[in-house]
Amino acid sequence: MLSGTAAFNPGLSSTAQNFSYGFTGTLTNCQSTDSSAPASGTVEAGQTVTVAGITYQEPIATGNGGCSSSTTAGIAIARWKDGTVTVIKYTTTGAAAAVQLAGTVIPSVTLTQVGGTGTTTIDTTRYNGNAANGQLTFGTTSPQDCLSGLKSASINGLAELN
C-alpha cells in the first residue's frame, strides 16, 4: 500500500495546463513470494536528497491536465527497510480522483547537484527489470482549490512490482 502526498507547480485547476510535481510516501504491508523482501519502505520523486554532505535534485515529474484529468511521467525512488533501492520510470493517467500508474524498474537514475555541476547515481538493488503498476486515488480536503489552483493532494492505493 502506498500512502503519501503530492505537491503541484503550478497548482492544478479546472483548466488543463502543463505542471511539475514531486511526491513523498510510505510503502506498507508489502508482500512477496521472496521471503527476503522487505515489508515496508518509502517512495519519492522530485525531492532533494543529501548524499555524503552534498544536496542533489531527483528528476522532477511532469504532466499535463488539471483536477478532472491528467497524464504524467516521472522517475520514483523506493527505499526499502532493508536498505535496498528500486528506481521506477512511470507514467500515470488520471480521471478525477482515480489514477492508473504503469512503469518499469530501471537500473539507475543520475541526480544533479543543487547549485553545482556534480552528479550522483542511484542504482536499483532490488526488483531490477520488474513491471510497476498501481491503482491510486488522489484526494484533497479542499476541493474548492481546483478553482484557483490545488497545490497538494494525498495519494493512496495499491502499488505492485511484478
Short mmCIF file of C-alpha atoms in Angstrom, two decimals:
data_model
loop_
_atom_site.label_atom_id
_atom_site.label_comp_id
_atom_site.label_asym_id
_atom_site.label_seq_id
_atom_site.Cartn_x
_atom_site.Cartn_y
_atom_site.Cartn_z
CA MET A 1 0.00 0.00 0.00
CA LEU A 2 1.18 3.47 -0.91
CA SER A 3 0.24 6.46 1.23
CA GLY A 4 1.68 9.89 0.56
CA THR A 5 1.37 13.47 -0.61
CA ALA A 6 2.00 15.15 -3.97
CA ALA A 7 2.80 18.85 -4.47
CA PHE A 8 1.98 20.52 -7.83
CA ASN A 9 3.51 23.58 -9.51
CA PRO A 10 1.56 25.45 -10.65
CA GLY A 11 -1.46 24.20 -8.76
CA LEU A 12 -3.98 22.05 -10.64
CA SER A 13 -7.15 23.80 -11.74
CA SER A 14 -10.21 23.20 -13.90
CA THR A 15 -8.19 24.20 -16.99
CA ALA A 16 -5.65 21.77 -18.46
CA GLN A 17 -2.06 23.02 -18.31
CA ASN A 18 1.50 21.77 -18.06
CA PHE A 19 2.70 21.24 -14.49
CA SER A 20 5.50 19.68 -12.50
CA TYR A 21 5.23 17.80 -9.23
CA GLY A 22 7.01 15.85 -6.58
CA PHE A 23 5.74 13.37 -4.03
CA THR A 24 6.73 11.51 -0.90
CA GLY A 25 5.09 8.46 0.58
CA THR A 26 5.33 5.30 2.61
CA LEU A 27 5.01 1.71 1.43
CA THR A 28 3.43 -0.64 3.97
CA ASN A 29 2.07 -4.17 4.19
CA CYS A 30 4.22 -5.21 1.22
CA GLN A 31 4.00 -8.90 0.30
CA SER A 32 6.22 -11.10 -1.86
CA THR A 33 6.94 -14.71 -2.68
CA ASP A 34 10.58 -13.81 -1.88
CA SER A 35 10.98 -14.35 1.86
CA SER A 36 13.86 -11.83 1.99
CA ALA A 37 11.73 -9.00 0.58
CA PRO A 38 11.08 -6.12 2.99
CA ALA A 39 7.50 -5.39 4.09
CA SER A 40 7.89 -1.60 4.12
CA GLY A 41 9.78 1.38 2.75
CA THR A 42 9.46 4.89 1.40
CA VAL A 43 8.97 6.24 -2.11
CA GLU A 44 9.53 9.68 -3.60
CA ALA A 45 10.02 11.69 -6.77
CA GLY A 46 11.21 15.22 -7.40
CA GLN A 47 12.78 15.69 -3.97
CA THR A 48 16.21 16.91 -2.91
CA VAL A 49 18.43 14.37 -1.18
CA THR A 50 21.76 14.68 0.59
CA VAL A 51 24.49 12.19 -0.26
CA ALA A 52 27.86 12.47 1.52
CA GLY A 53 27.00 16.04 2.58
CA ILE A 54 26.08 17.20 -0.95
CA THR A 55 22.50 18.04 -1.96
CA TYR A 56 21.17 16.57 -5.22
CA GLN A 57 17.88 17.01 -7.10
CA GLU A 58 15.86 13.97 -8.09
CA PRO A 59 14.18 14.23 -11.51
CA ILE A 60 11.05 16.35 -11.27
CA ALA A 61 7.93 14.64 -12.61
CA THR A 62 5.89 16.48 -15.25
CA GLY A 63 2.36 16.32 -16.52
CA ASN A 64 -0.48 17.94 -18.37
CA GLY A 65 -4.04 18.32 -17.20
CA GLY A 66 -5.96 19.57 -14.23
CA CYS A 67 -8.19 18.39 -11.41
CA SER A 68 -10.54 16.44 -13.69
CA SER A 69 -7.96 14.57 -15.80
CA SER A 70 -4.22 14.37 -16.29
CA THR A 71 -1.31 12.42 -17.73
CA THR A 72 2.13 12.45 -16.11
CA ALA A 73 5.59 10.90 -16.36
CA GLY A 74 8.42 10.63 -13.86
CA ILE A 75 11.02 8.60 -12.03
CA ALA A 76 10.37 7.45 -8.48
CA ILE A 77 12.86 6.04 -5.99
CA ALA A 78 11.73 3.42 -3.46
CA ARG A 79 13.98 2.90 -0.47
CA TRP A 80 13.20 -0.36 1.29
CA LYS A 81 13.53 -1.01 5.02
CA ASP A 82 16.43 -3.42 4.40
CA GLY A 83 18.49 -0.70 2.66
CA THR A 84 17.85 -1.84 -0.91
CA VAL A 85 16.63 0.58 -3.60
CA THR A 86 14.25 0.38 -6.57
CA VAL A 87 14.22 3.07 -9.29
CA ILE A 88 10.93 3.18 -11.24
CA LYS A 89 10.25 5.02 -14.51
CA TYR A 90 6.48 5.52 -14.71
CA THR A 91 3.53 7.19 -16.40
CA THR A 92 0.10 7.92 -14.97
CA THR A 93 -3.32 8.55 -16.43
CA GLY A 94 -5.88 10.17 -14.18
CA ALA A 95 -9.61 10.76 -14.38
CA ALA A 96 -10.93 12.79 -11.45
CA ALA A 97 -9.58 11.08 -8.30
CA ALA A 98 -8.68 7.74 -9.97
CA VAL A 99 -5.09 7.39 -11.22
CA GLN A 100 -3.62 4.42 -13.09
CA LEU A 101 0.17 4.03 -12.85
CA ALA A 102 2.29 1.92 -15.23
CA GLY A 103 6.05 1.64 -15.40
CA THR A 104 9.26 -0.34 -15.30
CA VAL A 105 12.04 -0.74 -12.78
CA ILE A 106 15.18 0.74 -14.38
CA PRO A 107 18.83 0.07 -13.49
CA SER A 108 19.64 3.56 -12.17
CA VAL A 109 18.97 7.30 -12.18
CA THR A 110 21.51 10.13 -12.18
CA LEU A 111 20.83 13.08 -9.88
CA THR A 112 22.29 16.55 -10.41
CA GLN A 113 23.93 18.60 -7.67
CA VAL A 114 21.88 21.57 -6.46
CA GLY A 115 23.83 24.75 -7.21
CA GLY A 116 26.73 22.84 -8.72
CA THR A 117 27.82 20.68 -11.62
CA GLY A 118 28.28 17.35 -9.85
CA THR A 119 26.15 14.26 -10.24
CA THR A 120 25.50 11.07 -8.31
CA THR A 121 23.89 7.85 -9.45
CA ILE A 122 21.26 5.91 -7.51
CA ASP A 123 21.34 2.22 -8.52
CA THR A 124 18.49 -0.26 -8.35
CA THR A 125 19.46 -3.08 -5.98
CA ARG A 126 16.09 -4.86 -5.78
CA TYR A 127 13.49 -5.81 -8.45
CA ASN A 128 15.50 -4.60 -11.48
CA GLY A 129 13.51 -5.09 -14.71
CA ASN A 130 10.18 -5.69 -12.99
CA ALA A 131 6.98 -4.01 -14.15
CA ALA A 132 5.29 -1.44 -11.93
CA ASN A 133 1.52 -0.99 -11.72
CA GLY A 134 -0.73 0.97 -9.42
CA GLN A 135 -4.34 1.84 -8.82
CA LEU A 136 -4.17 5.07 -6.86
CA THR A 137 -6.57 7.70 -5.56
CA PHE A 138 -5.73 11.39 -5.27
CA GLY A 139 -7.69 13.33 -2.68
CA THR A 140 -7.98 16.70 -1.01
CA THR A 141 -9.85 18.18 1.92
CA SER A 142 -10.13 21.43 -0.10
CA PRO A 143 -11.72 20.56 -3.48
CA GLN A 144 -12.62 24.23 -3.95
CA ASP A 145 -8.89 24.82 -4.54
CA CYS A 146 -9.39 23.32 -8.01
CA LEU A 147 -10.95 26.67 -8.92
CA SER A 148 -7.81 28.64 -8.07
CA GLY A 149 -5.01 26.05 -8.11
CA LEU A 150 -4.75 22.90 -6.00
CA LYS A 151 -1.18 22.87 -4.63
CA SER A 152 -1.18 19.43 -2.94
CA ALA A 153 -3.15 16.21 -2.72
CA SER A 154 -2.98 12.92 -0.87
CA ILE A 155 -2.01 9.74 -2.75
CA ASN A 156 -3.32 6.38 -1.58
CA GLY A 157 -3.71 2.96 -3.12
CA LEU A 158 -2.23 -0.29 -4.25
CA ALA A 159 1.16 -0.32 -5.98
CA GLU A 160 2.76 -3.50 -7.36
CA LEU A 161 6.08 -4.64 -8.73
CA ASN A 162 5.88 -7.87 -10.72
#
